[in-house]
Short mmCIF file of C-alpha atoms (C1' of nucleotides) in Angstrom, two decimals:
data_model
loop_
_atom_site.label_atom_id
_atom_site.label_comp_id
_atom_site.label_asym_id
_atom_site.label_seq_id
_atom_site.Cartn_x
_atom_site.Cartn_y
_atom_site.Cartn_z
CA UNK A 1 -158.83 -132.91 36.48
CA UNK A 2 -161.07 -131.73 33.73
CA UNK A 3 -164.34 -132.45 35.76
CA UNK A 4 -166.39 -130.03 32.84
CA UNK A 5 -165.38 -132.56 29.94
CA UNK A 6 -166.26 -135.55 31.15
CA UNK A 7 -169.42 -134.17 32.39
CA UNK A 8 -170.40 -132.34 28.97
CA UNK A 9 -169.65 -136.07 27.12
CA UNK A 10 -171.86 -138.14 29.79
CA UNK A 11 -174.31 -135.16 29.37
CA UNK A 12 -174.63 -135.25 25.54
CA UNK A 13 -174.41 -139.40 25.50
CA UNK A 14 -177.74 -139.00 27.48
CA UNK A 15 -179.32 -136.89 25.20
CA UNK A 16 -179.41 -134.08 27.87
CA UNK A 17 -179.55 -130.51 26.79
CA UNK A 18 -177.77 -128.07 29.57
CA UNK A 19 -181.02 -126.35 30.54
CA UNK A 20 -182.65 -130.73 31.19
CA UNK A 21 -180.14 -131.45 33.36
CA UNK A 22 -179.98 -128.55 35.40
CA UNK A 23 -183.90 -128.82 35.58
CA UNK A 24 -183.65 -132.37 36.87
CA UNK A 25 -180.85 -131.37 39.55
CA UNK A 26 -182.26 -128.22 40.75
CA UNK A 27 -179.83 -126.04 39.32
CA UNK A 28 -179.50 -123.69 37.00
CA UNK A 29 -178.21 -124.37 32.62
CA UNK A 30 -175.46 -121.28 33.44
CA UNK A 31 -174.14 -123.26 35.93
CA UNK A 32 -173.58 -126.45 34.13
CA UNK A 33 -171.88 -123.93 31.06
CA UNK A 34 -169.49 -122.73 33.92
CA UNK A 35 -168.66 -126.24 34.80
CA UNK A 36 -168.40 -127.64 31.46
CA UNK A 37 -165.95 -125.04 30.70
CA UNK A 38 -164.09 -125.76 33.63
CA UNK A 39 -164.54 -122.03 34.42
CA UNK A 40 -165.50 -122.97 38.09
CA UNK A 41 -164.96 -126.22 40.19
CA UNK A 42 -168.38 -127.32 41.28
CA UNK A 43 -168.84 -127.93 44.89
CA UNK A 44 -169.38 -131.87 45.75
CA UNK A 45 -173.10 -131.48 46.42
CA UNK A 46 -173.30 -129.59 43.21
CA UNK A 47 -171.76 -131.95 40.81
CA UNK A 48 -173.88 -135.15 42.91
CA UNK A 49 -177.05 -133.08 42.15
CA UNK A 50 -176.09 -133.57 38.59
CA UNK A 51 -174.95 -137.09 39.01
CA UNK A 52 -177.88 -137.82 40.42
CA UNK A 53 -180.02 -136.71 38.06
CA UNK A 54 -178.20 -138.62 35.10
CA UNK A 55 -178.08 -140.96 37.13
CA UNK A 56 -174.80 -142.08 37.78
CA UNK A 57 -172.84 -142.63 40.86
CA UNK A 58 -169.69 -140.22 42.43
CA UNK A 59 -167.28 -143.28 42.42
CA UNK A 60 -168.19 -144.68 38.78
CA UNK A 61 -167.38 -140.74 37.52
CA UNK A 62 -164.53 -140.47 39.29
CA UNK A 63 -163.39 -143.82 38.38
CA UNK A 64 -163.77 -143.62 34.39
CA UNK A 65 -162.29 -139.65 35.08
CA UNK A 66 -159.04 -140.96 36.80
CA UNK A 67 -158.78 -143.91 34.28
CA UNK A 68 -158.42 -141.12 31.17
CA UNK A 69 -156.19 -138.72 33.22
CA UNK A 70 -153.88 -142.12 33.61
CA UNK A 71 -154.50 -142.42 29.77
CA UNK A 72 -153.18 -139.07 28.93
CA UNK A 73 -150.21 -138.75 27.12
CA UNK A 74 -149.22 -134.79 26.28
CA UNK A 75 -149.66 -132.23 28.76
CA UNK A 76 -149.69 -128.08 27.89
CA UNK A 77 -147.36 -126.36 30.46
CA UNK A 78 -149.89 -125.16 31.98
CA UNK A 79 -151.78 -128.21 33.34
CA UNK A 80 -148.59 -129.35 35.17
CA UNK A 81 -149.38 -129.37 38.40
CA UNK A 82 -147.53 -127.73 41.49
CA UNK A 83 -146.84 -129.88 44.20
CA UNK A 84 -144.93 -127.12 45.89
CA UNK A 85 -146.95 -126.61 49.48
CA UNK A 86 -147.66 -122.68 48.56
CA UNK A 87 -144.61 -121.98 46.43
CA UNK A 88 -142.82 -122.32 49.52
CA UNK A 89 -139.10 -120.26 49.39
CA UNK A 90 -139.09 -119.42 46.02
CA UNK A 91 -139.29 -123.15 44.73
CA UNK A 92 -141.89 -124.03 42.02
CA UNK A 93 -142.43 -127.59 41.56
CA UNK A 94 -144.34 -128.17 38.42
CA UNK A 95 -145.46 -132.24 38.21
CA UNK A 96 -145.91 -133.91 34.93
CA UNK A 97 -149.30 -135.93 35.41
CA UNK A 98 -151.04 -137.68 37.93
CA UNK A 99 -147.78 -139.18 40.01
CA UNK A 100 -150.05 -141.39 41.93
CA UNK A 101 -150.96 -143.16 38.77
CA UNK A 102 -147.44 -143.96 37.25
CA UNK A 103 -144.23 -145.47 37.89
CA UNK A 104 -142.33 -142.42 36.67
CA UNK A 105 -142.86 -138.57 38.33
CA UNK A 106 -140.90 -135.94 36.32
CA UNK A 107 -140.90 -132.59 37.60
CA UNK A 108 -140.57 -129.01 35.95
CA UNK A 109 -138.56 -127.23 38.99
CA UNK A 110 -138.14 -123.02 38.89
CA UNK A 111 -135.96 -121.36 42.30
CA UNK A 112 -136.22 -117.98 42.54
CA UNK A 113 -132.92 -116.16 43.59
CA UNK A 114 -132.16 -117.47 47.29
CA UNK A 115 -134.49 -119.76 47.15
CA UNK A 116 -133.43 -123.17 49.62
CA UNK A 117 -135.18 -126.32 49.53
CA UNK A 118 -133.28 -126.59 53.29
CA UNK A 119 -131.37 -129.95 54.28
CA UNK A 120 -134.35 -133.08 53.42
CA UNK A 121 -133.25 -135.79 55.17
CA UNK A 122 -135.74 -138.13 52.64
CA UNK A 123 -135.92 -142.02 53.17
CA UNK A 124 -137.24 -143.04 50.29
CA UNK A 125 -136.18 -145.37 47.82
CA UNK A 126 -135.62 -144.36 44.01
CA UNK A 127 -133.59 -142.37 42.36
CA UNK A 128 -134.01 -138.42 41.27
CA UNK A 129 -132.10 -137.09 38.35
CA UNK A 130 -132.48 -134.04 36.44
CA UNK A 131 -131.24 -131.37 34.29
CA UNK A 132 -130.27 -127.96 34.80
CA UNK A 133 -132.30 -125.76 31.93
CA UNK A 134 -131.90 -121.89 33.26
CA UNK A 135 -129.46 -120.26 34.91
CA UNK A 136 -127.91 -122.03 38.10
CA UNK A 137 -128.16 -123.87 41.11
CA UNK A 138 -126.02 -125.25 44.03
CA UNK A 139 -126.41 -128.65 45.14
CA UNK A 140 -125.51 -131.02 47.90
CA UNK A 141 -125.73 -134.60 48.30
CA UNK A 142 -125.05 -136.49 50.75
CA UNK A 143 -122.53 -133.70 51.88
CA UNK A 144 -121.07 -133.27 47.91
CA UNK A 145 -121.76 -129.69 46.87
CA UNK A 146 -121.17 -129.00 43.20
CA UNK A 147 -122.50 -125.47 41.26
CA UNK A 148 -124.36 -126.52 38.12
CA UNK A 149 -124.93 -124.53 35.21
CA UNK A 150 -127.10 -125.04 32.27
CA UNK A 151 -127.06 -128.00 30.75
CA UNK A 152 -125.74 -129.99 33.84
CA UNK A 153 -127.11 -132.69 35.45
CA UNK A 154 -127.30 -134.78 38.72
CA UNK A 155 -128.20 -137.94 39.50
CA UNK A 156 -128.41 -139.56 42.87
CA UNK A 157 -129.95 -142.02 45.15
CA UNK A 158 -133.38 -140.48 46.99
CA UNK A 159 -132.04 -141.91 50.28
CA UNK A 160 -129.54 -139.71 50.64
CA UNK A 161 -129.81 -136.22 51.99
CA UNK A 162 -130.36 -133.77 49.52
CA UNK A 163 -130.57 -129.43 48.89
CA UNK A 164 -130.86 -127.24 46.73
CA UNK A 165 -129.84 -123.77 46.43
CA UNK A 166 -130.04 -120.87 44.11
CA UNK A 167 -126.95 -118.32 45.53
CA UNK A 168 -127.07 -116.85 41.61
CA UNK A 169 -129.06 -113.64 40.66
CA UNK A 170 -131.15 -115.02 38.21
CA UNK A 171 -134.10 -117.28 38.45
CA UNK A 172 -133.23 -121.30 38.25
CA UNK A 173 -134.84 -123.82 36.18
CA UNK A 174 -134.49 -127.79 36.09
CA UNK A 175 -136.38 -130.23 34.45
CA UNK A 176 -135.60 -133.58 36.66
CA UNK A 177 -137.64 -137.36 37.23
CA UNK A 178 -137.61 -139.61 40.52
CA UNK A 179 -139.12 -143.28 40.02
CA UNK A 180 -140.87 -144.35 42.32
CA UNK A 181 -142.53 -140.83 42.64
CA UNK A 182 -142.39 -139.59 45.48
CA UNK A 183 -145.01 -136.79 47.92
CA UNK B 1 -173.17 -137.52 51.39
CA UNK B 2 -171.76 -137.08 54.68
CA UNK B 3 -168.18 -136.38 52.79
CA UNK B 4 -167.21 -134.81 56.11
CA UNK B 5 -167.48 -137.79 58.75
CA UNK B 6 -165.54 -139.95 55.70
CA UNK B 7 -162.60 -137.56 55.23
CA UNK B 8 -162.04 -136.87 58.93
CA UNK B 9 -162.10 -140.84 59.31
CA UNK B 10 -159.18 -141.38 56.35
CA UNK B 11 -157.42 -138.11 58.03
CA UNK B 12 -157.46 -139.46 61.17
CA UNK B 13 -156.14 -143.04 60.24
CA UNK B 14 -153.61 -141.49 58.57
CA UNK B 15 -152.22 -139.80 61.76
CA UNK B 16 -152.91 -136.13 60.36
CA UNK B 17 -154.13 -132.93 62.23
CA UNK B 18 -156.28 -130.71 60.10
CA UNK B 19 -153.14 -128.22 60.28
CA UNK B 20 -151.22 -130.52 58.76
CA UNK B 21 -153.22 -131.81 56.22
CA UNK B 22 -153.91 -128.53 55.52
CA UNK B 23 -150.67 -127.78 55.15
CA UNK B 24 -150.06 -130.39 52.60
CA UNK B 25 -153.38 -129.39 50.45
CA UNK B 26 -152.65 -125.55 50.80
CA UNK B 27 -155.47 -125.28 52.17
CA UNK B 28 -156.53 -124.20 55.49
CA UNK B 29 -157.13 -126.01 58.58
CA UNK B 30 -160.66 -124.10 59.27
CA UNK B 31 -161.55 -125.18 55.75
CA UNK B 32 -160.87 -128.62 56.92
CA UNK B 33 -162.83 -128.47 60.26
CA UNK B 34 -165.72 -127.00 57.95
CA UNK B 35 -165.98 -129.31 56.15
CA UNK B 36 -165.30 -132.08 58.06
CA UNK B 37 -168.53 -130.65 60.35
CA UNK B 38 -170.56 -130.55 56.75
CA UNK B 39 -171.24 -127.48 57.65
CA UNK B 40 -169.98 -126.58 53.79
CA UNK B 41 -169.71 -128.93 50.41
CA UNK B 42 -166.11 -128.26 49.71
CA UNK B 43 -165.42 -127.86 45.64
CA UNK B 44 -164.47 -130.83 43.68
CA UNK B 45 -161.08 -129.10 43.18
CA UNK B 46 -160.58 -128.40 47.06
CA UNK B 47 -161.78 -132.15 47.76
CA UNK B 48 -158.84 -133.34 45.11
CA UNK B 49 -156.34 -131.11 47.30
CA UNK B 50 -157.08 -133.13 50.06
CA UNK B 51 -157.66 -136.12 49.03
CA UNK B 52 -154.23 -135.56 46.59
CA UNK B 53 -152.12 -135.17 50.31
CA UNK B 54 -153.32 -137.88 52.11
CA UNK B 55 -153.00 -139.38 49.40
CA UNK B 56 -156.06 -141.56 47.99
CA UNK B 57 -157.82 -140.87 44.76
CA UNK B 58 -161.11 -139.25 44.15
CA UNK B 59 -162.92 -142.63 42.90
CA UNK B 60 -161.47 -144.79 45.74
CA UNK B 61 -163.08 -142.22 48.53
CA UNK B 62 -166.09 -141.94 46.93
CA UNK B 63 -166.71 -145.62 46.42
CA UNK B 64 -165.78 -146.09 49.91
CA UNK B 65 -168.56 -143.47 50.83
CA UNK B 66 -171.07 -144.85 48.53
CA UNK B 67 -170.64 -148.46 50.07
CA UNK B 68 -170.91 -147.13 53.22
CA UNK B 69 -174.17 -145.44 52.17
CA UNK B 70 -175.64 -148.41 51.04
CA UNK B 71 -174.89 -149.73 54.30
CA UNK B 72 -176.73 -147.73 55.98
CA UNK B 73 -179.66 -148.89 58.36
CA UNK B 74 -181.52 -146.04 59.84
CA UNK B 75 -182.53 -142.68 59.03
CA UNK B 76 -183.54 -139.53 60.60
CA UNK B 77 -186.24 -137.27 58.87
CA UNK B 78 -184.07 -134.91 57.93
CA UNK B 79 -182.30 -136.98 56.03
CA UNK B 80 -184.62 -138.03 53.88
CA UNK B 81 -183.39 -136.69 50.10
CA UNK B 82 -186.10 -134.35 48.29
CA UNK B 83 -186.30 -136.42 44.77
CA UNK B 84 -188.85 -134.15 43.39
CA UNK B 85 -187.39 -130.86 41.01
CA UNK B 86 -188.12 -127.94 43.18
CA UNK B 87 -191.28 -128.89 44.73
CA UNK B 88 -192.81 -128.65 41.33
CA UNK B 89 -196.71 -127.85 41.92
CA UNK B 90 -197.09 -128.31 45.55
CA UNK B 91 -195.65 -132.05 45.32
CA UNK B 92 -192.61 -133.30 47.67
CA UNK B 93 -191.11 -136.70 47.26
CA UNK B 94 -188.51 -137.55 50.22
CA UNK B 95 -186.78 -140.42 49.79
CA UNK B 96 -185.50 -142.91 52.03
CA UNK B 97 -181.70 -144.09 51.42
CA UNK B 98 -179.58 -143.83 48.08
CA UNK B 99 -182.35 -145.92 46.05
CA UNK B 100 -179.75 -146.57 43.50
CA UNK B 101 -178.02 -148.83 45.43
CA UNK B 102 -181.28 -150.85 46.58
CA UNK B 103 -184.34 -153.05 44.75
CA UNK B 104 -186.74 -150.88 47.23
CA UNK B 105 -187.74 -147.05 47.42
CA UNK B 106 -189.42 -146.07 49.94
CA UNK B 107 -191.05 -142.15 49.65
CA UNK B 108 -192.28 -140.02 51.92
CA UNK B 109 -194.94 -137.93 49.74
CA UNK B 110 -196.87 -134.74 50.95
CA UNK B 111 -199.43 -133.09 48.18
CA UNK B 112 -200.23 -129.49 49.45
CA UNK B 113 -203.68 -128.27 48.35
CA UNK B 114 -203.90 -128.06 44.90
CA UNK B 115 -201.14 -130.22 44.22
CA UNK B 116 -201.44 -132.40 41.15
CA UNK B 117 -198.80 -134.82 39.52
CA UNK B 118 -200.24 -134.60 35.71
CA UNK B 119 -201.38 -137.56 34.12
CA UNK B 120 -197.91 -139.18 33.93
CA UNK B 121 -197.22 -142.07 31.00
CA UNK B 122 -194.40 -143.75 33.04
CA UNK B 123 -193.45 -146.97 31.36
CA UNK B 124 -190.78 -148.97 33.52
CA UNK B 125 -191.57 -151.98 35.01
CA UNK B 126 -192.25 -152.63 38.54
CA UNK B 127 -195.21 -151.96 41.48
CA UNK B 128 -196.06 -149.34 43.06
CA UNK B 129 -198.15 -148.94 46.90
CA UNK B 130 -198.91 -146.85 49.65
CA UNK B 131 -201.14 -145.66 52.43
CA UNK B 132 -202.14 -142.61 52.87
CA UNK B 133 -201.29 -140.88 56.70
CA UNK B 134 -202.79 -137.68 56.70
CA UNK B 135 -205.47 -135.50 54.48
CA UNK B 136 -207.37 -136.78 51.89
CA UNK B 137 -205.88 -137.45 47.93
CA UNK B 138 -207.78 -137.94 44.47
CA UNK B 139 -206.06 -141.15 43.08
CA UNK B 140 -206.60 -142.33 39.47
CA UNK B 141 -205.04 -145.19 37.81
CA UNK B 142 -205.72 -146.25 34.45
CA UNK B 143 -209.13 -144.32 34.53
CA UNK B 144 -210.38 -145.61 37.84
CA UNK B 145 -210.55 -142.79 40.26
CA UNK B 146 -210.74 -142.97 43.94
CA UNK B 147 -211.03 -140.80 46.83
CA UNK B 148 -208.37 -141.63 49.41
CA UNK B 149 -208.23 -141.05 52.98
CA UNK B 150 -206.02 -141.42 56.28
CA UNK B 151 -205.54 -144.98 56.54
CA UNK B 152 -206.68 -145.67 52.76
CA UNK B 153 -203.71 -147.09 50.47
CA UNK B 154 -203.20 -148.14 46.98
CA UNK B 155 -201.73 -150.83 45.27
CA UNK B 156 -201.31 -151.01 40.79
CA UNK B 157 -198.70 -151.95 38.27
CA UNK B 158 -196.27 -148.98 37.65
CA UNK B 159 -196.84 -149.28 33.90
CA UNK B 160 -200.44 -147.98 34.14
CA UNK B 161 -200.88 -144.36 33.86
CA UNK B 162 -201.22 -142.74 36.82
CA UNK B 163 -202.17 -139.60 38.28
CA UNK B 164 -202.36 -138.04 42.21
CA UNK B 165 -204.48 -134.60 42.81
CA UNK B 166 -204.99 -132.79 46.11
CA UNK B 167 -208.43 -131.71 45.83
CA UNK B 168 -208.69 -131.29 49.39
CA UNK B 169 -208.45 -127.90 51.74
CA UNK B 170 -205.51 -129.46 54.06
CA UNK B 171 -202.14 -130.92 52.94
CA UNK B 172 -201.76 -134.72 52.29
CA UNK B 173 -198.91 -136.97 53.36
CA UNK B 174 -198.76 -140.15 51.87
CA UNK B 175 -195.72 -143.30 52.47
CA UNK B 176 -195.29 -145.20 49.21
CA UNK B 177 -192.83 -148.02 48.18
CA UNK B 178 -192.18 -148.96 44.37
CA UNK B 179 -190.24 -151.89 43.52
CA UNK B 180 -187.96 -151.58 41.27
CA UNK B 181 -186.77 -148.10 42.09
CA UNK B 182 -188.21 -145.67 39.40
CA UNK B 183 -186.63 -142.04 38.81
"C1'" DA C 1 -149.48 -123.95 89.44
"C1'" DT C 2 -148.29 -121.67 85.12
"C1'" DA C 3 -146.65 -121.31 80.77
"C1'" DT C 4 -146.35 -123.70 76.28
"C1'" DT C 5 -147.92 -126.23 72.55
"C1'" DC C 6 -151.07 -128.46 69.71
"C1'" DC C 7 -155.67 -129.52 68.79
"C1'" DG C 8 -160.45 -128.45 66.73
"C1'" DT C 9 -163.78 -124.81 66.48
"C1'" DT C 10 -165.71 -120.36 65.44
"C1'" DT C 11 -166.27 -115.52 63.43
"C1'" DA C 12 -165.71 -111.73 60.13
"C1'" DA C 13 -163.64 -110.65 55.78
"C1'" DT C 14 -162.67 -112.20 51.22
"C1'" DA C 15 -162.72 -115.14 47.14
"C1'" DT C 16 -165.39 -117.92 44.43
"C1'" DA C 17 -169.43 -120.67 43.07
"C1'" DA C 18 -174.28 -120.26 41.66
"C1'" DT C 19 -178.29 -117.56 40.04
"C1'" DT C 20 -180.65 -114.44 37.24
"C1'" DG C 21 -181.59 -112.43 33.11
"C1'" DT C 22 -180.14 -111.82 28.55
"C1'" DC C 23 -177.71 -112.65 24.20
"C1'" DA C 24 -176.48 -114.57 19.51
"C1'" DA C 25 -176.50 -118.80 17.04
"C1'" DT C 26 -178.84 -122.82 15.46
"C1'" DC C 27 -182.59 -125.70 14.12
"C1'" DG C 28 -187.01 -126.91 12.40
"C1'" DC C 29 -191.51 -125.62 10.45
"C1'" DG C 30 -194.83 -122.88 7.93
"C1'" DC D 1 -187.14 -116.71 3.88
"C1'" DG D 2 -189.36 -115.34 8.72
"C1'" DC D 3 -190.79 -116.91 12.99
"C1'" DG D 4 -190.73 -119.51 17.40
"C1'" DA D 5 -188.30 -122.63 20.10
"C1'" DT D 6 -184.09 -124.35 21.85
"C1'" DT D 7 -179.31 -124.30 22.45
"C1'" DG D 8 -174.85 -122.83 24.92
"C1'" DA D 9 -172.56 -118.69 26.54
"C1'" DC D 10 -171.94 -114.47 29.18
"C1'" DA D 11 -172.25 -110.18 32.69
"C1'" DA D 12 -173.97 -108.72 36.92
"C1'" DT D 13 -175.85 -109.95 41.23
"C1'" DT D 14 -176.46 -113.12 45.09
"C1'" DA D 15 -175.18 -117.02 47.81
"C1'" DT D 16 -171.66 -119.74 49.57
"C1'" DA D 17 -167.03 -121.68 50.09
"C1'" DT D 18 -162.57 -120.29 51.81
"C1'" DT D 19 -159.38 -117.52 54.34
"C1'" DA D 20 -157.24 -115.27 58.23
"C1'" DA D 21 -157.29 -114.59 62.92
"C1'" DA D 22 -158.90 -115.41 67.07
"C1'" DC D 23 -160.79 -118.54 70.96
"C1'" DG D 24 -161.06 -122.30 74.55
"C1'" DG D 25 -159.78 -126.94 75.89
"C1'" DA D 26 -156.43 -130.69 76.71
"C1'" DA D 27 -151.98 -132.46 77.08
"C1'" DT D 28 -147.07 -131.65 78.17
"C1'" DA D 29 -143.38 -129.29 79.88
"C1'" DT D 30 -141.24 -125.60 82.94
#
DNA sequence: ATATTCCGTTTAATATAATTGTCAATCGCG
DNA sequence: CGCGATTGACAATTATATTAAACGGAATAT
């Protein structure tokens, strides 16, 4: 999200020093250092103190934060975002961007050894397609089951039913993209 | 903010239970009913989570909240928001509503003994009035001074200099409006 | 009736945000 | 230079958000 950025720039285009603003809001300068460095994720009546005492509103920062994310074109690996519920079963699904915002949703995708997305029975539209990077994986479509290896690919329709599975001793990895995205 | 009553209204039209919401979030449903009780500000990262699963984006709730703020008619004294930094000398300002969002701010002003706001050089435009309710207050506006009591109000142009001292033994409560909002 | 399941709430333990106090670096000003 | 004031950063403590695990109520099934 990079909340501590865009607050450090409004900061500084007020002409607010760390230890000003955090006078104004009733907090303290090391916090606003903490949250400028993104070390720590304010808490929502935190971050409106601050607002507040700027002023400017929760929606109109949120709104011009959201509008750069959707402007942002290179991300490091590690500000891909899981969207894996708790690396559930071994799988590790790594998004590129804010999905929500774009037409396209490519994923980074690790399965650990046995790891099993289970049978999805997914309804909707698009298509997923994706390449296998690291080690291997089996997969079924539609009730097609193929073994893929490195530097295979699949491509398929998201309405059909779909699994993955890694039966191979080494970890899996697969860089693949759906359009529309899809939660 | 009342971010609770507005995310268990967008849950709840969504057809989720806080389990499964939290589910989707990885988070936890007692995090959810926490929050949803604001009995706790959630972080702004935790709020994304949520907000991420439902899904709607952070600057669509929170200019969904904010209108309904500014839609608000009544208010109960607690709810009143403390405008002044950290009851500097003795001084509290409670405000009524989100004055941002209105041409009227309405204050709720008590001076404990002693209490003095400094000779203050505001400079925005605008009016300023009140009466006082309880106590007696030392009022001085552009060099006039005046001893105010219960039932006594005042009534100047917000660009004159102004300055309120509690020279009394008891503590002094005072309801004020300005027009335009000053902060 | 009595389990069974799903819901939201609550409590104690844990993780994390926020404070406090201090630091080195920087910027005027004499 | 040398000093005071101000800046942003950091470590250790305190406060608070979050978790994990239980509870009681309401709906549904057995």
């Amino acid at each position: 999200m990079n909340v501590g950025d865009k607050l450090r720039a409004i900061r500084k285009k007020h002409g607010l020093s760390q230890r000003e603003l955090a006078a104004k809001a009733g907090l303290t300068n090391g916090t606003i250092s903490l949250i400028e460095k993104n070390r720590t994720s304010p808490s929502v009546a935190s971050l409106k103190s601050l607002l507040d005492a700027i002023p400017i509103s929760m929606a109109e920062f949120f709104s011009i934060l959201e509008e750069d994310d959707s402007a942002k074109v290179f991300y490091r690996a590690q500000e891909l975002t899981e969207i894996s519920p708790s690396h559930q079963g071994g799988v590790s699904l790594r998004q590129l961007g804010n999905a929500a915002h774009h037409a396209l949703q490519v994923l980074h995708e690790t399965y650990e050894p046995g790891a099993d997305t289970g049978p999805e029975f997914l309804s909707h539209e698009g298509e997923e397609a994706g390449v296998v990077v690291r080690g291997s994986i089996e997969v079924t479509v539609d009730g097609a089951v193929s073994l893929l290896n490195a530097g295979d690919g699949y491509l398929f329709d998201s309405r059909l039913p779909h699994r993955f599975r890694n039966i191979g001793a080494d970890p899996c990895e697969i860089v693949s993209a759906c359009t529309p995205p899809s939660f």
